[in-house]
Short mmCIF file of C-alpha atoms in Angstrom, two decimals:
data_model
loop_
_atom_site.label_atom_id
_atom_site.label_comp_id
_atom_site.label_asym_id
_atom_site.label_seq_id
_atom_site.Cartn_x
_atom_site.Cartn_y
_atom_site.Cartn_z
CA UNK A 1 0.00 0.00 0.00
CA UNK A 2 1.15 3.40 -0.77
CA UNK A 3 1.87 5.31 2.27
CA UNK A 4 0.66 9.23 2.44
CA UNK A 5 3.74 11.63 2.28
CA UNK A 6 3.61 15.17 3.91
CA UNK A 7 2.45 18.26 1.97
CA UNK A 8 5.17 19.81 -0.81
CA UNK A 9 6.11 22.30 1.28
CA UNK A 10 6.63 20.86 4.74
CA UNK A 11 9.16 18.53 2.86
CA UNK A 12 11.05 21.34 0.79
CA UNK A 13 11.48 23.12 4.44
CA UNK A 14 12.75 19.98 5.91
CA UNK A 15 15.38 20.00 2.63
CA UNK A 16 16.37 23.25 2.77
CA UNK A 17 19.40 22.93 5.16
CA UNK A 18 20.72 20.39 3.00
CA UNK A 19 19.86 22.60 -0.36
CA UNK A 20 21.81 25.59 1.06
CA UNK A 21 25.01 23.81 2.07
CA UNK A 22 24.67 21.57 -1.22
CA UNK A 23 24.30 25.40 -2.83
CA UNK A 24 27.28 26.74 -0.90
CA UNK A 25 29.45 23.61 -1.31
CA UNK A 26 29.15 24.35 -5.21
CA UNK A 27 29.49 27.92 -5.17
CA UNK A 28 32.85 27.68 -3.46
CA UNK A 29 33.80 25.10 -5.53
CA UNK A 30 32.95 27.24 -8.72
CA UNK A 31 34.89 30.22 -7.56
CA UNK A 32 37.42 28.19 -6.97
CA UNK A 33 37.60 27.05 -10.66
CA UNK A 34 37.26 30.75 -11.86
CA UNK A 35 40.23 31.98 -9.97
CA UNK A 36 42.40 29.01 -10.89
CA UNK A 37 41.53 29.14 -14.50
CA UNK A 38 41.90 32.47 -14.51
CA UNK A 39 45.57 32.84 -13.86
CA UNK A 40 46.32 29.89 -16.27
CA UNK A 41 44.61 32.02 -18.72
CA UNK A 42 41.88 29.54 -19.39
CA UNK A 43 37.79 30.30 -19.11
CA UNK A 44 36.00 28.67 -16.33
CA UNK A 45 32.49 28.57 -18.46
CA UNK A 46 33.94 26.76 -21.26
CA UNK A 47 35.59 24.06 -19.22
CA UNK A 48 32.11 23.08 -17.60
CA UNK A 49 30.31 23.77 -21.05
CA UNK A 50 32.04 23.76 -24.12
CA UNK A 51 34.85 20.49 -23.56
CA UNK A 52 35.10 16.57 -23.24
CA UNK A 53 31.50 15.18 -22.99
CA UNK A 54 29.44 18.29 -23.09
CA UNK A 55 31.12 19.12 -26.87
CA UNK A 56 29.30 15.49 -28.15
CA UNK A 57 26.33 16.84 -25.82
CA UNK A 58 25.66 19.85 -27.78
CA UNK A 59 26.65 18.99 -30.81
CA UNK A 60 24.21 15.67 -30.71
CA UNK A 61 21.45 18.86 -29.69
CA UNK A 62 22.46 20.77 -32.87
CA UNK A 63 22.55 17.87 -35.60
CA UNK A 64 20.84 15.16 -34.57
CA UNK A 65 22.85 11.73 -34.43
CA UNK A 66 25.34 10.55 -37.31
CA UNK A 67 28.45 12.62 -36.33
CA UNK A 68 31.55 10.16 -35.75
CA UNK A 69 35.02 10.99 -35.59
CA UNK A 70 37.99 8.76 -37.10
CA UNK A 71 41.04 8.72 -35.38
CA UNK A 72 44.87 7.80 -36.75
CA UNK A 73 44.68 4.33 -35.09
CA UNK A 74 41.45 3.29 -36.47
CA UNK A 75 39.12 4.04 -33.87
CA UNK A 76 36.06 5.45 -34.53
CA UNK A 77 34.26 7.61 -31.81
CA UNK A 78 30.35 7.92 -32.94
CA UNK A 79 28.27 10.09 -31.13
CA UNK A 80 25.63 7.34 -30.63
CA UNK A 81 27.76 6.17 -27.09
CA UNK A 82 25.37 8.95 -25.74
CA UNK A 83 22.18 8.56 -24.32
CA UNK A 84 19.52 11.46 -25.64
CA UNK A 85 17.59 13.04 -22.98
CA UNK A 86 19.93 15.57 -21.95
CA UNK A 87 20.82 16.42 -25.55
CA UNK A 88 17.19 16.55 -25.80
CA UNK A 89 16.28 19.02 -23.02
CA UNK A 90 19.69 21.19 -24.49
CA UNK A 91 17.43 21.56 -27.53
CA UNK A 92 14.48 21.85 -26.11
CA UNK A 93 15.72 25.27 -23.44
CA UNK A 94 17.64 26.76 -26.45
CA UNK A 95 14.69 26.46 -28.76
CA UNK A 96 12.61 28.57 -26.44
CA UNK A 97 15.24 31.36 -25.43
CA UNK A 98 18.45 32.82 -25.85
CA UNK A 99 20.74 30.12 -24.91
CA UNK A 100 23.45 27.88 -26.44
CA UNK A 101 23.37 24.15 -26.59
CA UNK A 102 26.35 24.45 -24.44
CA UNK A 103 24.55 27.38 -21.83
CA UNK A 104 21.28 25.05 -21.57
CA UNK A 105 23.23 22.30 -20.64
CA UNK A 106 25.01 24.02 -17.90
CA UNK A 107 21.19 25.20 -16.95
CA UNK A 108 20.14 21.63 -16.94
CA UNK A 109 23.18 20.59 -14.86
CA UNK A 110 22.23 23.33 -12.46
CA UNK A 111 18.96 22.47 -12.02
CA UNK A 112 19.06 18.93 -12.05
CA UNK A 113 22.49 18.91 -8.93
CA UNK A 114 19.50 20.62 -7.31
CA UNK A 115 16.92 17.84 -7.96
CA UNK A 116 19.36 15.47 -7.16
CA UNK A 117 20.72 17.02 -4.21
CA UNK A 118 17.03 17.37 -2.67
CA UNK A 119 16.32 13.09 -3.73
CA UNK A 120 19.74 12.02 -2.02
CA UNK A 121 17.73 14.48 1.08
CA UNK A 122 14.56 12.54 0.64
CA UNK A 123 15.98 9.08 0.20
CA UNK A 124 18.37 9.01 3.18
CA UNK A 125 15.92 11.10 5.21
CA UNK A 126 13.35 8.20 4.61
CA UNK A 127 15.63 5.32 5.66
CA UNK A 128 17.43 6.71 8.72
CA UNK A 129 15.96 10.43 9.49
CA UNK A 130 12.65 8.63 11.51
CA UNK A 131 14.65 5.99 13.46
CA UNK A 132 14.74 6.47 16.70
CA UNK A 133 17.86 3.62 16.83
CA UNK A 134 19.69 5.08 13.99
CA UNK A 135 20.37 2.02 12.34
CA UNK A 136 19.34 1.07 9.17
CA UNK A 137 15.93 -1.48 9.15
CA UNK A 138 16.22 -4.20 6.41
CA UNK A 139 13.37 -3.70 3.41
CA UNK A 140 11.08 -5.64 4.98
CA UNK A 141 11.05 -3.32 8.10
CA UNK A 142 11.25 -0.53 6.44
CA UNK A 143 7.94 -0.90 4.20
CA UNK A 144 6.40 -2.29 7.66
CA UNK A 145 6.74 0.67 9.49
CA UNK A 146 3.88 3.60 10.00
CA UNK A 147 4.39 6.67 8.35
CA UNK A 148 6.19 9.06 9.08
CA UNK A 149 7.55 8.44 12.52
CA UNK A 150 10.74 10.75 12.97
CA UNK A 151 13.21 10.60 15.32
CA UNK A 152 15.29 13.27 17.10
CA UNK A 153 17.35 13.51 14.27
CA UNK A 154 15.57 15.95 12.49
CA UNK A 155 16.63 15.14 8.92
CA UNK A 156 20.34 15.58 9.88
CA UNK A 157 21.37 12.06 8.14
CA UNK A 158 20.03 13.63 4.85
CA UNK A 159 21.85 16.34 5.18
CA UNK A 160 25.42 14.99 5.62
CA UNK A 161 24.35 13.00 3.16
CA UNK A 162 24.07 16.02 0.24
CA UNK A 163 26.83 17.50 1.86
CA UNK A 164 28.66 14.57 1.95
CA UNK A 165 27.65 13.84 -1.92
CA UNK A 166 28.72 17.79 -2.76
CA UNK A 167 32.31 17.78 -1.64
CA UNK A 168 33.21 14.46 -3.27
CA UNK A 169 36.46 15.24 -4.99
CA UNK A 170 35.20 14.78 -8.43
CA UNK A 171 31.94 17.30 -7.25
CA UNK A 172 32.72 19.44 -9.99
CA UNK A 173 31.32 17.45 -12.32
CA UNK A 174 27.76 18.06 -10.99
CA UNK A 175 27.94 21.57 -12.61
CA UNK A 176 29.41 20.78 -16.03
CA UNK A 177 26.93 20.17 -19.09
CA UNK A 178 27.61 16.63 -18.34
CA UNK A 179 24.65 13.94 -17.76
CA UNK A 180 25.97 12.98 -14.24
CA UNK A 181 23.70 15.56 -12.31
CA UNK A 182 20.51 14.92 -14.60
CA UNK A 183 21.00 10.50 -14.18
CA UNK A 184 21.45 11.03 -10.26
CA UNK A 185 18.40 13.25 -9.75
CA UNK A 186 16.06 10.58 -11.51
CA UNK A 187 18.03 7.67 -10.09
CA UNK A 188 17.69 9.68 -6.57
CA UNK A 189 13.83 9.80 -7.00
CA UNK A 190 13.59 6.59 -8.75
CA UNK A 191 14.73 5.14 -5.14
CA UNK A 192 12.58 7.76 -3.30
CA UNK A 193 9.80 6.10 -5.01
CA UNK A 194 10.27 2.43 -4.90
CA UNK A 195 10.75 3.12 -0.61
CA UNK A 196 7.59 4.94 -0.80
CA UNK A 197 5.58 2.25 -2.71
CA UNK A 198 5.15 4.78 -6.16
CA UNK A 199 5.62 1.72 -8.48
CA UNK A 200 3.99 3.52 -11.80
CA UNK A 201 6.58 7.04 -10.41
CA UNK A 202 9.75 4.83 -10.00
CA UNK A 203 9.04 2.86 -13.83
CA UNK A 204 8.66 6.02 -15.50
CA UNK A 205 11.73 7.70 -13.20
CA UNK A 206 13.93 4.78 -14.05
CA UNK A 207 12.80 4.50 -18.15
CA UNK A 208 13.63 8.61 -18.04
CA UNK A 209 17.16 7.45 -16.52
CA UNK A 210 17.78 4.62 -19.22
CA UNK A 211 17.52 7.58 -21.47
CA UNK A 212 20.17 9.14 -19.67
CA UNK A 213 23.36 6.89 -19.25
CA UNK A 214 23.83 3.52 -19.93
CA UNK A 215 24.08 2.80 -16.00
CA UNK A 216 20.26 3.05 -15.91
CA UNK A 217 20.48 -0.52 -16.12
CA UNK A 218 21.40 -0.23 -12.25
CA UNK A 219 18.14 1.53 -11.78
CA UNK A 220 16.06 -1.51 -13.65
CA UNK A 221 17.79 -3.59 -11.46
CA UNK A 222 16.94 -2.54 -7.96
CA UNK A 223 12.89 -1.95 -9.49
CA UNK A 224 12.76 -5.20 -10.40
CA UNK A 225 14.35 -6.36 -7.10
CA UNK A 226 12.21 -4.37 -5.12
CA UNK A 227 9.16 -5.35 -6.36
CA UNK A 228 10.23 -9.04 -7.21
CA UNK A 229 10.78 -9.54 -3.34
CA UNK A 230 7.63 -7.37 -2.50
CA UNK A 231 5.30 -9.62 -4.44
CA UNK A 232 5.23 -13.01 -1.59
CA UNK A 233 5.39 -10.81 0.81
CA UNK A 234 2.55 -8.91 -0.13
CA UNK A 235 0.00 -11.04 -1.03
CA UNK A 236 -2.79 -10.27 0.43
CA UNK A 237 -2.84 -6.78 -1.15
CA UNK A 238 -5.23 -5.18 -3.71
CA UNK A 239 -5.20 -6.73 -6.80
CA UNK A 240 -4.47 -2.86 -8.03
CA UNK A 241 -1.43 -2.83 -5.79
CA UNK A 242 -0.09 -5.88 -7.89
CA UNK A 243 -0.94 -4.26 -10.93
CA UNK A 244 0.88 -1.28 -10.34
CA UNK A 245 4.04 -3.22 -9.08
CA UNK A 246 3.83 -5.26 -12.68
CA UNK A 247 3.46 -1.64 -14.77
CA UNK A 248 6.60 -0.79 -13.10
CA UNK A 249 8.45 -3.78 -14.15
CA UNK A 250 7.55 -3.40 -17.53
CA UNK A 251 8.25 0.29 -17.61
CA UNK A 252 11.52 0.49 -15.70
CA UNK A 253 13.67 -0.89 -18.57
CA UNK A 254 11.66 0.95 -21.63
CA UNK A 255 14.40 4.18 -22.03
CA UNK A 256 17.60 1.95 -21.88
CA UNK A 257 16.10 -0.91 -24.15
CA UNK A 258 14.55 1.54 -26.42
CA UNK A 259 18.25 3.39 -27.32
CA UNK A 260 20.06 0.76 -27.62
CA UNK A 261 17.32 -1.48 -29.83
CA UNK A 262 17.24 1.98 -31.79
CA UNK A 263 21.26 2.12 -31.68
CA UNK A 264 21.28 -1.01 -33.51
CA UNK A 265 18.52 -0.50 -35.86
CA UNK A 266 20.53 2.75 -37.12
CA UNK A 267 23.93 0.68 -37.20
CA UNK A 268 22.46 -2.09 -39.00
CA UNK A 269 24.20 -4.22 -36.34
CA UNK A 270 21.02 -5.49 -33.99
CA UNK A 271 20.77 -5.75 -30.28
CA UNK A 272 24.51 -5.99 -29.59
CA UNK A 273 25.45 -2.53 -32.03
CA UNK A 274 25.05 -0.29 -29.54
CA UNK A 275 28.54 -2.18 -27.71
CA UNK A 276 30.03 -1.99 -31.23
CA UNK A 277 29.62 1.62 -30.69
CA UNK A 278 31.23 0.93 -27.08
CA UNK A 279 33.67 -0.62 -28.83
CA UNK A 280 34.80 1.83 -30.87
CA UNK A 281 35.44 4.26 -27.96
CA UNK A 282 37.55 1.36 -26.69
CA UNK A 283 34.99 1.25 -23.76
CA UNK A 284 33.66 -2.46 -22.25
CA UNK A 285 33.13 -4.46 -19.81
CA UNK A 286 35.29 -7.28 -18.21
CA UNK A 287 35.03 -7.65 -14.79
CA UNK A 288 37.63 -5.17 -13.70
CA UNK A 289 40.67 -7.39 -14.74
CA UNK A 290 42.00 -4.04 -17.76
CA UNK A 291 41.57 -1.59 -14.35
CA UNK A 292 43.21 -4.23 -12.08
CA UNK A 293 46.37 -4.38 -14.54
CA UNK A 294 46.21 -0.73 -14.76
CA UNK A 295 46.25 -0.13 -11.16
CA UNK A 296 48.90 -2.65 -10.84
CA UNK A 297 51.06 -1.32 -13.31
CA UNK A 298 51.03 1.90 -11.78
CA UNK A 299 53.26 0.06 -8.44
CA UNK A 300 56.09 -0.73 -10.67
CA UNK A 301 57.78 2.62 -11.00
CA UNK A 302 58.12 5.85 -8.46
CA UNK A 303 56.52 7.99 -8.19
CA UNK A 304 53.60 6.43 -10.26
CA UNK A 305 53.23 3.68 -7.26
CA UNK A 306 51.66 6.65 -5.18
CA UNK A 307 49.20 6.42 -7.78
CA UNK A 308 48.86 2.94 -7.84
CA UNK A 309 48.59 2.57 -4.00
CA UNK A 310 45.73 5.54 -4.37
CA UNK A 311 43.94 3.60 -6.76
CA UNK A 312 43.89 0.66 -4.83
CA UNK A 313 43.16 2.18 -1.50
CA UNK A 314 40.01 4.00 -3.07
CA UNK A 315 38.30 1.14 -4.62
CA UNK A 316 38.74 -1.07 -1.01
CA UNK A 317 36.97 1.95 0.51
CA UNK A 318 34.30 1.66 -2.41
CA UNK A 319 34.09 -1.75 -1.35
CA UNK A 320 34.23 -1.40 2.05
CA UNK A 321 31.30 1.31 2.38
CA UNK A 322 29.47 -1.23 0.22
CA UNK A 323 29.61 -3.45 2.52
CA UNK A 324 29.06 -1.30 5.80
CA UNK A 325 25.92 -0.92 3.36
CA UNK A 326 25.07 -4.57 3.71
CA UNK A 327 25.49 -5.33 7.63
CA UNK A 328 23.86 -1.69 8.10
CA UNK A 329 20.65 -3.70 6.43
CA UNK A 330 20.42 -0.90 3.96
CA UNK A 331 16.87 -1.37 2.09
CA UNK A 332 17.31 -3.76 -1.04
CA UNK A 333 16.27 -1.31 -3.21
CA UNK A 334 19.31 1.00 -2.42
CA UNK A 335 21.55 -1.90 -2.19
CA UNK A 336 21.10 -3.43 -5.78
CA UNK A 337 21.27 -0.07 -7.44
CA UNK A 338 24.76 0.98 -5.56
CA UNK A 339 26.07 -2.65 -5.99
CA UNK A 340 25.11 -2.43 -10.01
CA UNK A 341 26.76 1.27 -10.07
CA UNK A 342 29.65 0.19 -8.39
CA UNK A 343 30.53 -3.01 -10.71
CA UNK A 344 29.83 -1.37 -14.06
CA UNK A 345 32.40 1.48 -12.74
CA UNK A 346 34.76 -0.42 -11.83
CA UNK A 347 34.42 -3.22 -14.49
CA UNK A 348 34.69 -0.94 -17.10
CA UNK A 349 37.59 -1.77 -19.56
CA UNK A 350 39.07 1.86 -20.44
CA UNK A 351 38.64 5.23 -18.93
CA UNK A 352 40.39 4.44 -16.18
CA UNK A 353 40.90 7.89 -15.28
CA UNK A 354 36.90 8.70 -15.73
CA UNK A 355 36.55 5.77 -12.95
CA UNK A 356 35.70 8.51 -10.23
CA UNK A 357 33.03 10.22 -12.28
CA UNK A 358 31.37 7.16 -13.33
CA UNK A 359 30.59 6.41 -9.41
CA UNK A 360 29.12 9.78 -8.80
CA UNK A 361 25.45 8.18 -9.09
CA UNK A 362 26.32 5.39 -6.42
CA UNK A 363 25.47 8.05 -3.14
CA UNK A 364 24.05 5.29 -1.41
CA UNK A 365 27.49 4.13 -0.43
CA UNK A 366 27.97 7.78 1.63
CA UNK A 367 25.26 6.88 3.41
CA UNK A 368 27.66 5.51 6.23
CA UNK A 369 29.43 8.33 6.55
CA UNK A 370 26.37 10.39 6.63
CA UNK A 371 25.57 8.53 9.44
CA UNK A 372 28.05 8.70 11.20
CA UNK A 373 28.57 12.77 11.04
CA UNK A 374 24.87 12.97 12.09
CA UNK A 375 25.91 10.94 15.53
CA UNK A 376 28.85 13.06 15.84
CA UNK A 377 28.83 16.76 17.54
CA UNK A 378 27.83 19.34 14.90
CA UNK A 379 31.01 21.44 15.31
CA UNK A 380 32.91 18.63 14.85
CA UNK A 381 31.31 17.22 11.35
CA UNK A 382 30.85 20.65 9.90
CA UNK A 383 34.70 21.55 10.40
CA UNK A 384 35.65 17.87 8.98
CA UNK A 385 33.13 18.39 5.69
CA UNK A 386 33.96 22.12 5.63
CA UNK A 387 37.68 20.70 5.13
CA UNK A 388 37.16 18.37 2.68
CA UNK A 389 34.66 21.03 0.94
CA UNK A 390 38.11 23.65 0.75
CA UNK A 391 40.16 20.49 -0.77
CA UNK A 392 37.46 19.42 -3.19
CA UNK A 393 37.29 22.85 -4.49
CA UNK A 394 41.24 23.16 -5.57
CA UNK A 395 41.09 19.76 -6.48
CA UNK A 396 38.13 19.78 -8.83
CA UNK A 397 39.57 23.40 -9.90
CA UNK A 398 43.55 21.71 -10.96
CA UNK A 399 41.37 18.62 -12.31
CA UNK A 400 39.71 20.42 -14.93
CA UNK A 401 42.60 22.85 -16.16
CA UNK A 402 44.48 19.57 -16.66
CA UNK A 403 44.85 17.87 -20.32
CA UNK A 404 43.11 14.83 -20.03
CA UNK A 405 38.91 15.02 -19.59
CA UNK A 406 37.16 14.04 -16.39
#
């Protein structure tokens, strides 16, 4: 049964602490960027707009599909390795104003960090910000308890959790014209959803997602999970309630199958073109065993073994929060999606570099840590993730004035 939420605006006043640091965090880290690029003589606006990604963005807004380019060694990089709907909403903004391609991305960007900002809010508020325990009820408990019961904490978990999400060292991608911000405000709500028993919300969330990065197959994942597992234990529901969960199985996977079915239709290749497009990027899948040699590789030399060491160090913490996830009884829902986020990332045969970025979407796995600042004294988390804000800033600021893209 669907469970009544509070009014619209009772729940955007019970975000707004996290929506003003998230704001803040991303204003300092913006004037950061400006000042650096500044005195290397490079423009802030056109690194977050006009570079990397958001060039095949805007251009895919302008033209249409078809535009490839060949390079020396044979490669081919086609423009069909990206999903539509933010080109689509670029074209959409600049056909109804003055802007760019490139300036209605950045608008989208802005407004969907915001969206997604407020859904990481509303999902980690749901699962921790009414327990009066603090720790984390398994899916069955969860959908078993009455709504809303809150606990003394006040929404605080949600809001380390945005912060938390904001000052990740690669934050800076949440303001370029990049599809990062726009995939993790409908994966945010997708989750928001399922917890909150909006089967026929989270299909259509997580088809608009599939339309947005290839990792929407995460999102399909932890639908189906959800409401796989939901079924035998709800059985005694309305046959509508059944029916709903069903629509959203169906729905859930529409966007992602419907691009790449259309990928291959255009190619002339079938179901599989859209990885010959992969392929062409030199972009796959295998299990992690290219990054593994990569990482590895890095140990053999000074000072490249720093990196190395880094490398290896961050994805045992990726790992490790995952699993802090698990014996925390994190809701199933939130668990499949991270888990599927987390192996496509690191699976991923090339881009080893873009490894960071591609687990921006998996803010489930912060979650800990949220938790954890929320039981800790206030002046004591705020001058730890006002820290890490100041380094994230200057990182994200040298990242981007560097040669290689994010």
């Amino acid at each position: 049964m669907t469970r009544m939420a509070p009014a619209l605006p009772g729940v955007l006043r019970r975000a707004a602490p996290a929506l003003l640091g998230y704001a803040a965090v991303r204003t300092l880290g913006l004037l950061v960027l400006v000042l650096w690029s500044a005195a290397h003589d490079k423009s802030a606006y056109t690194l977050l707009t006009a570079r990397w990604d958001a060039l095949w963005y805007a251009g895919i807004a302008e033209r249409g599909y078809g535009h490839e380019v060949r390079l020396p060694n044979g490669d081919v990089h086609s423009d069909l390795a990206f999903f539509p709907l933010l080109p689509w909403l670029e074209r959409v903004l600049a056909s109804v104003g003055p802007l760019s391609y490139a300036d209605a991305g950045f608008v989208v960007s802005l407004v969907a960090s915001l969206a997604a900002a407020w859904g990481i809010f509303a999902v980690a508020d749901h699962v921790y910000g009414r327990r009066e325990e603090g720790l984390a009820h398994s899916w069955e408990e969860e959908r078993a308890r009455p709504w809303p019961r809150r606990d003394a904490g006040g929404g605080r978990v949600g809001v380390w959790a945005v912060l938390l999400w904001a000052v990740l060292p690669v934050g800076i991608v949440q303001s370029m014209a990049y599809s990062e911000s726009l995939f993790t405000a409908l994966a945010a709500w997708t989750l928001y959803a399922v917890l909150t028993g909006r089967w026929v919300t989270a299909g259509v969330l997580a088809s608009l997602a599939g339309l947005t990065r290839p990792v929407g197959l995460a999102l399909v994942a932890a639908v189906w999970g959800a409401a796989l597992v939901s079924f035998p234990r709800d059985r005694g529901a309305p046959p509508a309630d059944g029916a709903r969960r069903v629509l959203a199985l169906l729905l859930a996977p529409l966007g992602t199958a419907g691009y790449v079915l259309w990928v291959g239709h255009r190619t002339g290749r079938g179901p599989l073109g859209y990885l010959d497009v992969q392929a062409g990027w030199r972009n796959g899948f295998d299990g992690g065993y290219a990054f593994a040699r990569f990482a590895v590789g890095k140990l053999t030399s000074f000072p490249s073994a720093l990196a190395g060491l880094g490398l290896i160090i961050g994805v045992a913490a990726v790992l490790g929060l995952y699993a802090v996830g698990v014996r925390q009884r994190q809701p199933l829902v939130l668990l499949v999606y991270s888990g599927v986020v987390t192996a496509l990332a690191l699976g991923a045969s090339s881009y080893f570099g873009s490894k960071p970025r591609l687990l921006l979407p998996a803010f489930p796995l912060l979650l800990p840590f949220a938790l954890a600042l929320a039981r800790s004294r206030p002046a004591r988390s705020a001058l730890v993730v006002g820290g890490v804000a100041v380094a994230s800033a200057l990182y994200g600021a040298s990242w981007l004035n560097g040669s290689g893209p994010p």
